[in-house]
Tab-separated table of C-alpha atoms in Angstrom:
chain	number	residue	atom	x	y	z
A	194	MET	CA	50.092	23.228	153.355
A	195	LYS	CA	52.120	26.248	154.384
A	196	LYS	CA	52.218	25.080	158.017
A	197	ILE	CA	53.477	21.641	157.018
A	198	PHE	CA	56.234	23.179	154.898
A	199	GLY	CA	57.210	25.383	157.819
A	200	LEU	CA	57.303	22.405	160.159
A	201	ILE	CA	59.512	20.429	157.758
A	202	ILE	CA	61.963	23.357	157.489
A	203	ILE	CA	62.075	23.742	161.279
A	204	VAL	CA	62.699	20.026	161.823
A	205	LEU	CA	65.518	19.993	159.244
A	206	PHE	CA	67.074	23.057	160.837
A	207	ALA	CA	66.868	21.486	164.294
A	208	TYR	CA	68.448	18.307	162.914
A	209	VAL	CA	71.430	20.252	161.566
A	210	PHE	CA	72.054	21.893	164.937
A	211	LEU	CA	71.583	18.645	166.832
A	212	SER	CA	74.051	16.835	164.575
A	213	PHE	CA	76.610	19.556	165.304
A	214	LEU	CA	76.076	18.984	168.991
A	215	LEU	CA	76.822	15.285	168.591
A	216	VAL	CA	79.547	15.339	165.941
A	217	VAL	CA	81.661	18.456	166.403
A	218	PRO	CA	83.820	18.146	169.520
A	219	PHE	CA	83.724	21.071	171.871
A	220	GLY	CA	86.762	22.985	173.123
A	221	ARG	CA	89.322	21.517	170.729
A	222	LYS	CA	92.565	23.274	169.815
A	223	PRO	CA	92.509	25.850	166.990
A	224	GLY	CA	93.213	24.593	163.487
A	225	HIS	CA	96.278	25.192	161.330
A	226	VAL	CA	95.223	28.587	159.994
A	227	ALA	CA	94.399	29.922	163.453
A	228	ASN	CA	97.686	28.667	164.886
A	229	TYR	CA	99.571	30.298	162.022
A	230	TYR	CA	97.835	33.614	162.695
A	231	LEU	CA	98.397	33.395	166.463
A	232	ASP	CA	102.086	32.471	166.129
A	233	THR	CA	103.281	34.783	163.377
A	234	GLU	CA	101.003	37.815	163.764
A	235	PRO	CA	102.898	39.692	166.550
A	236	GLU	CA	106.194	39.747	164.626
A	237	LYS	CA	104.697	40.240	161.161
A	238	LEU	CA	101.998	42.822	161.800
A	239	GLY	CA	102.507	44.010	165.377
A	240	GLY	CA	98.837	44.084	166.379
A	241	LYS	CA	97.954	43.022	169.885
A	242	ASN	CA	94.417	42.017	168.951
A	243	VAL	CA	94.636	39.122	166.498
A	244	VAL	CA	90.970	39.433	165.479
A	245	THR	CA	91.708	42.940	164.178
A	246	SER	CA	94.609	41.664	162.082
A	247	VAL	CA	92.408	38.931	160.632
A	248	VAL	CA	89.662	41.436	159.819
A	249	LEU	CA	91.876	44.181	158.392
A	250	ILE	CA	94.920	42.508	156.849
A	251	TYR	CA	94.425	38.773	156.268
A	252	ARG	CA	90.800	39.219	155.217
A	253	GLY	CA	91.011	42.901	154.291
A	254	LEU	CA	89.232	42.553	150.969
A	255	ASP	CA	86.301	40.909	152.764
A	256	THR	CA	86.048	43.909	155.096
A	257	LEU	CA	86.062	46.281	152.128
A	258	GLY	CA	83.145	44.281	150.715
A	259	GLU	CA	81.389	44.500	154.084
A	260	VAL	CA	81.747	48.287	154.108
A	261	THR	CA	80.320	48.294	150.574
A	262	VAL	CA	77.306	46.224	151.664
A	263	LEU	CA	76.666	48.647	154.525
A	264	PHE	CA	76.913	51.552	152.094
A	265	LEU	CA	74.470	49.882	149.678
A	266	ALA	CA	71.982	49.246	152.495
A	267	ALA	CA	72.173	52.887	153.613
A	268	LEU	CA	71.703	53.935	149.980
A	269	GLY	CA	68.687	51.604	149.679
A	270	VAL	CA	67.061	52.963	152.842
A	271	SER	CA	67.679	56.502	151.639
A	272	ALA	CA	66.217	55.726	148.203
A	273	LEU	CA	63.157	53.971	149.662
A	274	LEU	CA	62.322	56.702	152.150
A	275	THR	CA	63.075	59.782	150.040
A	276	GLY	CA	60.148	62.029	149.335
A	277	MET	CA	57.873	60.658	152.036
A	278	LYS	CA	55.587	63.109	153.718
A	279	ARG	CA	55.272	62.651	157.456
A	280	ASP	CA	52.948	64.352	159.838
A	281	ARG	CA	55.432	66.357	161.855
A	282	LYS	CA	52.818	67.916	164.166
A	283	LYS	CA	52.550	64.774	166.281
A	284	ILE	CA	56.142	65.051	167.499
A	285	ARG	CA	56.224	66.384	171.026
A	286	LYS	CA	58.983	68.604	172.297
A	287	PRO	CA	61.436	66.691	174.518
A	288	SER	CA	61.314	67.505	178.200
A	289	LEU	CA	63.931	69.719	179.815
A	290	ILE	CA	65.569	66.840	181.697
A	291	VAL	CA	66.038	64.759	178.561
A	292	SER	CA	67.431	67.586	176.442
A	293	ALA	CA	69.722	68.931	179.184
A	294	GLY	CA	71.031	65.419	179.938
A	295	THR	CA	71.621	64.737	176.260
A	296	ARG	CA	73.612	67.942	175.914
A	297	TYR	CA	76.136	66.551	178.421
A	298	LEU	CA	76.012	62.942	177.243
A	299	PHE	CA	76.383	63.618	173.513
A	300	PRO	CA	80.107	64.601	173.474
A	301	MET	CA	80.923	61.821	175.963
A	302	ILE	CA	79.363	59.149	173.729
A	303	VAL	CA	81.175	60.482	170.652
A	304	LEU	CA	84.451	60.494	172.613
A	305	PHE	CA	83.870	56.912	173.771
A	306	GLY	CA	83.140	55.776	170.202
A	307	SER	CA	86.358	57.427	169.004
A	308	TYR	CA	88.266	55.720	171.816
A	309	ILE	CA	86.909	52.343	170.693
A	310	PHE	CA	87.983	52.734	167.085
A	311	VAL	CA	91.367	54.328	167.813
A	312	HIS	CA	92.269	51.434	170.148
A	313	GLY	CA	90.887	48.754	167.817
A	314	HIS	CA	94.276	47.030	167.397
A	315	LEU	CA	94.874	46.832	171.175
A	316	THR	CA	91.538	46.065	172.830
A	317	PRO	CA	88.285	44.360	171.815
A	318	GLY	CA	86.214	46.547	169.540
A	319	GLY	CA	87.245	48.475	166.479
A	320	GLY	CA	85.855	50.530	163.647
A	321	PHE	CA	82.424	48.947	163.367
A	322	PRO	CA	81.418	49.010	167.067
A	323	GLY	CA	82.986	52.458	167.491
A	324	GLY	CA	81.055	53.815	164.541
A	325	VAL	CA	77.800	52.358	165.844
A	326	VAL	CA	78.440	53.921	169.296
A	327	ILE	CA	78.850	57.310	167.595
A	328	ALA	CA	75.603	56.708	165.700
A	329	THR	CA	73.794	56.047	169.013
A	330	ALA	CA	74.920	59.515	170.138
A	331	PHE	CA	73.203	60.926	167.055
A	332	LEU	CA	70.105	58.796	167.760
A	333	LEU	CA	69.917	60.349	171.224
A	334	GLY	CA	70.458	63.750	169.635
A	335	TYR	CA	67.632	63.245	167.126
A	336	VAL	CA	65.275	62.301	169.970
A	337	ALA	CA	66.224	64.988	172.454
A	338	LEU	CA	67.897	67.938	170.750
A	339	GLU	CA	66.430	70.078	168.040
A	340	GLY	CA	68.409	70.909	164.956
A	341	ILE	CA	71.201	68.426	165.537
A	342	GLY	CA	72.529	66.597	162.507
A	343	GLU	CA	70.403	68.677	160.160
A	344	ASN	CA	73.444	69.367	157.992
A	345	ILE	CA	73.186	65.942	156.361
A	346	LYS	CA	75.388	66.953	153.436
A	347	MET	CA	78.410	67.115	155.758
A	348	PHE	CA	77.736	63.491	156.807
A	349	HIS	CA	77.728	62.386	153.183
A	350	ILE	CA	80.990	64.237	152.482
A	351	THR	CA	82.720	62.673	155.524
A	352	GLU	CA	81.419	59.223	154.590
A	353	GLY	CA	82.583	59.469	150.993
A	354	THR	CA	85.999	60.834	151.955
A	355	ALA	CA	86.570	58.100	154.549
A	356	GLY	CA	85.591	55.375	152.061
A	357	LEU	CA	87.853	56.862	149.393
A	358	LEU	CA	90.798	57.102	151.822
A	359	TYR	CA	90.266	53.438	152.762
A	360	VAL	CA	90.592	52.379	149.122
A	361	ILE	CA	93.561	54.725	148.573
A	362	THR	CA	95.349	53.161	151.565
A	363	GLY	CA	94.782	49.755	149.983
A	364	ILE	CA	96.167	50.920	146.630
A	365	LEU	CA	99.203	52.437	148.387
A	366	GLY	CA	99.776	48.911	149.714
A	367	ILE	CA	100.061	47.683	146.090
A	368	ALA	CA	102.522	50.458	145.264
A	369	LEU	CA	104.712	50.186	148.378
A	370	ALA	CA	104.401	46.610	149.653
A	371	GLY	CA	103.209	44.484	146.754
A	372	THR	CA	99.585	43.512	147.478
A	373	PHE	CA	96.270	45.271	148.067
A	374	LEU	CA	95.746	46.397	151.708
A	375	GLU	CA	99.235	45.235	152.684
A	376	ASN	CA	100.982	46.957	155.576
A	377	PHE	CA	103.551	49.563	154.455
A	378	LEU	CA	104.025	51.619	157.630
A	379	PRO	CA	106.587	50.862	160.382
A	380	LEU	CA	105.257	48.586	163.123
A	381	GLY	CA	106.295	50.695	166.120
A	382	ARG	CA	106.473	49.550	169.732
A	383	PHE	CA	104.238	46.518	170.406
A	384	GLY	CA	101.183	47.502	172.443
A	385	SER	CA	101.286	51.292	171.996
A	386	VAL	CA	98.607	53.304	170.212
A	387	PHE	CA	100.877	54.289	167.314
A	388	SER	CA	101.804	50.746	166.330
A	389	ALA	CA	100.699	47.930	164.051
A	390	GLY	CA	101.258	49.848	160.814
A	391	ILE	CA	98.125	50.661	158.823
A	392	MET	CA	95.631	48.933	161.142
A	393	PRO	CA	94.715	51.960	163.330
A	394	VAL	CA	94.621	54.171	160.221
A	395	LEU	CA	92.174	51.844	158.483
A	396	TYR	CA	90.042	51.521	161.615
A	397	VAL	CA	89.794	55.309	161.960
A	398	PHE	CA	88.506	55.485	158.368
A	399	ILE	CA	86.067	52.613	158.952
A	400	GLY	CA	84.873	54.136	162.226
A	401	LEU	CA	84.194	57.512	160.620
A	402	LYS	CA	82.471	55.870	157.662
A	403	VAL	CA	80.257	53.565	159.731
A	404	GLY	CA	79.401	56.348	162.210
A	405	THR	CA	78.325	58.858	159.584
A	406	GLU	CA	76.589	56.154	157.545
A	407	MET	CA	74.504	54.940	160.495
A	408	ALA	CA	73.709	58.518	161.530
A	409	GLY	CA	72.594	59.251	157.968
A	410	LEU	CA	70.490	56.071	158.004
A	411	LEU	CA	68.783	57.190	161.235
A	412	HIS	CA	68.277	60.612	159.682
A	413	SER	CA	66.474	59.172	156.680
A	414	MET	CA	64.351	56.900	158.929
A	415	LYS	CA	63.446	59.939	161.022
A	416	GLY	CA	62.090	61.480	157.833
A	417	GLY	CA	64.472	64.343	157.316
A	418	GLU	CA	65.402	65.848	153.988
A	419	HIS	CA	68.091	64.220	151.908
A	420	GLY	CA	71.246	65.728	150.518
B	299	MET	CA	79.589	17.806	177.324
B	300	VAL	CA	77.872	20.343	179.581
B	301	ASN	CA	79.828	23.161	177.913
B	302	GLY	CA	78.911	21.729	174.535
B	303	ILE	CA	75.211	21.830	175.392
B	304	VAL	CA	75.489	25.417	176.629
B	305	PHE	CA	77.545	26.699	173.688
B	306	TYR	CA	75.846	24.733	170.888
B	307	GLY	CA	72.405	23.915	172.273
B	308	ILE	CA	71.249	27.327	173.490
B	309	PRO	CA	72.235	29.174	170.280
B	310	GLY	CA	70.564	26.380	168.317
B	311	LEU	CA	67.401	26.780	170.378
B	312	LEU	CA	67.518	30.551	169.814
B	313	ALA	CA	67.925	30.064	166.056
B	314	ILE	CA	64.989	27.612	165.936
B	315	MET	CA	62.845	30.036	167.953
B	316	GLY	CA	63.681	32.776	165.454
B	317	LEU	CA	62.770	30.496	162.543
B	318	VAL	CA	59.436	29.624	164.181
B	319	ILE	CA	58.648	33.327	164.655
B	320	LEU	CA	59.664	34.026	161.058
B	321	LEU	CA	57.423	31.301	159.644
B	322	GLN	CA	54.389	31.606	161.926
B	323	ARG	CA	53.812	35.362	162.271
B	324	GLU	CA	51.993	37.516	159.775
B	325	ASN	CA	53.108	40.907	161.072
B	326	LEU	CA	56.100	42.031	159.018
B	327	ILE	CA	57.855	43.736	161.935
B	328	LYS	CA	57.476	40.589	164.037
B	329	MET	CA	58.950	38.610	161.147
B	330	LEU	CA	61.944	40.942	161.119
B	331	ILE	CA	62.303	40.458	164.885
B	332	GLY	CA	62.303	36.706	164.263
B	333	LEU	CA	64.996	37.130	161.625
B	334	SER	CA	67.116	39.099	164.095
B	335	VAL	CA	66.672	36.462	166.824
B	336	MET	CA	67.629	33.718	164.384
B	337	GLU	CA	70.666	35.683	163.267
B	338	THR	CA	71.766	36.168	166.880
B	339	GLY	CA	71.461	32.434	167.463
B	340	VAL	CA	73.555	31.573	164.420
B	341	ASN	CA	76.203	34.161	165.335
B	342	LEU	CA	76.415	32.850	168.903
B	343	PHE	CA	76.748	29.336	167.520
B	344	ILE	CA	79.671	30.329	165.261
B	345	VAL	CA	81.371	32.117	168.167
B	346	GLY	CA	80.748	29.044	170.326
B	347	THR	CA	82.705	26.818	167.942
B	348	ASN	CA	85.871	28.889	168.545
B	349	ASP	CA	86.019	28.253	172.261
B	350	VAL	CA	89.084	26.412	173.538
B	351	LEU	CA	89.143	24.969	177.048
B	352	LYS	CA	90.973	27.368	179.375
B	353	GLY	CA	91.639	29.653	176.397
B	354	THR	CA	91.543	33.440	176.605
B	355	ALA	CA	90.466	36.054	174.062
B	356	PRO	CA	92.928	36.235	171.136
B	357	ILE	CA	94.705	39.365	172.392
B	358	ILE	CA	98.435	38.755	172.724
B	359	GLU	CA	99.524	39.449	176.307
B	360	GLU	CA	102.326	38.350	178.609
B	361	GLY	CA	101.476	35.334	180.731
B	362	PHE	CA	98.822	33.777	178.508
B	363	ARG	CA	99.591	30.784	176.375
B	364	ILE	CA	96.295	29.332	175.137
B	365	TYR	CA	94.195	31.567	172.907
B	366	CYS	CA	90.816	31.009	171.300
B	367	ASP	CA	90.462	30.710	167.554
B	368	PRO	CA	90.312	34.276	166.118
B	369	ILE	CA	88.775	33.387	162.745
B	370	PRO	CA	85.137	32.731	163.805
B	371	GLN	CA	85.164	35.993	165.769
B	372	ALA	CA	86.299	37.911	162.677
B	373	LEU	CA	83.637	36.194	160.555
B	374	VAL	CA	80.893	37.001	163.087
B	375	LEU	CA	82.022	40.644	163.197
B	376	THR	CA	81.253	40.774	159.471
B	377	ALA	CA	77.962	38.919	159.884
B	378	ILE	CA	76.696	41.284	162.615
B	379	VAL	CA	77.280	44.363	160.468
B	380	ILE	CA	75.575	42.784	157.458
B	381	GLY	CA	72.670	41.799	159.740
B	382	VAL	CA	72.208	45.384	160.919
B	383	ALA	CA	72.247	46.587	157.312
B	384	THR	CA	69.635	44.053	156.149
B	385	THR	CA	67.393	44.788	159.153
B	386	ALA	CA	67.508	48.521	158.375
B	387	LEU	CA	66.674	47.867	154.730
B	388	GLY	CA	63.833	45.552	155.738
B	389	LEU	CA	62.365	48.153	158.101
B	390	ALA	CA	62.521	50.773	155.340
B	391	LEU	CA	60.605	48.369	153.068
B	392	VAL	CA	58.025	47.838	155.848
B	393	ILE	CA	57.539	51.615	156.150
B	394	ARG	CA	56.970	51.806	152.390
B	395	ILE	CA	54.524	48.869	152.434
B	396	TYR	CA	52.598	50.461	155.317
B	397	GLU	CA	52.279	53.656	153.314
B	398	LYS	CA	51.104	51.870	150.180
B	399	LYS	CA	48.789	49.203	151.646
B	400	GLY	CA	47.801	50.688	154.981
B	401	GLY	CA	48.864	47.654	156.996
B	402	ILE	CA	51.922	45.648	157.907
B	403	SER	CA	50.410	42.165	157.730
B	404	ILE	CA	51.813	39.788	155.148
B	405	LYS	CA	48.188	39.213	154.059
B	406	ASP	CA	48.031	42.791	152.786
B	407	ILE	CA	50.545	41.974	150.091
B	408	LYS	CA	48.456	40.160	147.515
B	409	GLU	CA	51.252	40.154	144.937
B	410	MET	CA	53.269	37.742	147.063
B	411	LYS	CA	50.574	35.042	147.341
B	412	TRP	CA	51.577	31.562	146.254
């Protein structure tokens, strides 16, 4: 019974994809909305990367919801795994090569993550990938270095402050430009780091929030204490 | 047509493979792996629909005239982050179930029988 149901679902799913293959033409020109974004974005918002403008300004409220979902998931993981007792004796000490290598790699990875989210309006990437890159540095640190990221309270403070500043920037948009998350800063020279108004500011907040959130998530999965 | 098969067919195949794993396996972690594979397939499919022939990435630069559609890329950026969050939450639930029932097979969870 269960197998037949599964088979029916798989066949229906395959049919949907196959019908796309036959019906939707491939490689057609972008639609009206995309053309509007591509034509007017450089003068209106000054961001080189149009995807960033779509994520942060045109669909900014959606991104705020996305950050909220990520926060709720981290909260859920933390709530589910709090108070678990793990056998810590089984954990071996990392070898000298791993810990010495990590000591040099750790600041480099954090620097690279910061580079990604600071240049989010110019190059591919942005706050979410940059934050996740920073979290991988902490993952390496949890594996190889002892006592790193133990001050989990600091992570929570950074995360909360970044989230709050994101919302405050949005509300400043209402006060100064008319709508929520609207640009109110000068656009600057097209293609430089300090350009595109509030986009780099927002991506720095998102990067910090995602980085600390993911690091906190890894910390609770590792079985550390919770702040 | 060849591009269409590559950009629509392979993600579709990946998504169907993920669905088969999700429905046929009894190990909860393997089911989560199936969910991730399926999600990757669907995301690749959505990105595939934005491709324009001879188009470049939607980053405004001198000397390029045809750009790809930026909207599917922005949507997939959201979907990837949500996917990571749900996978993490699912793994936390699996850890809890392992602690409570002593196994990670779906057969260990009698309350979910139908």
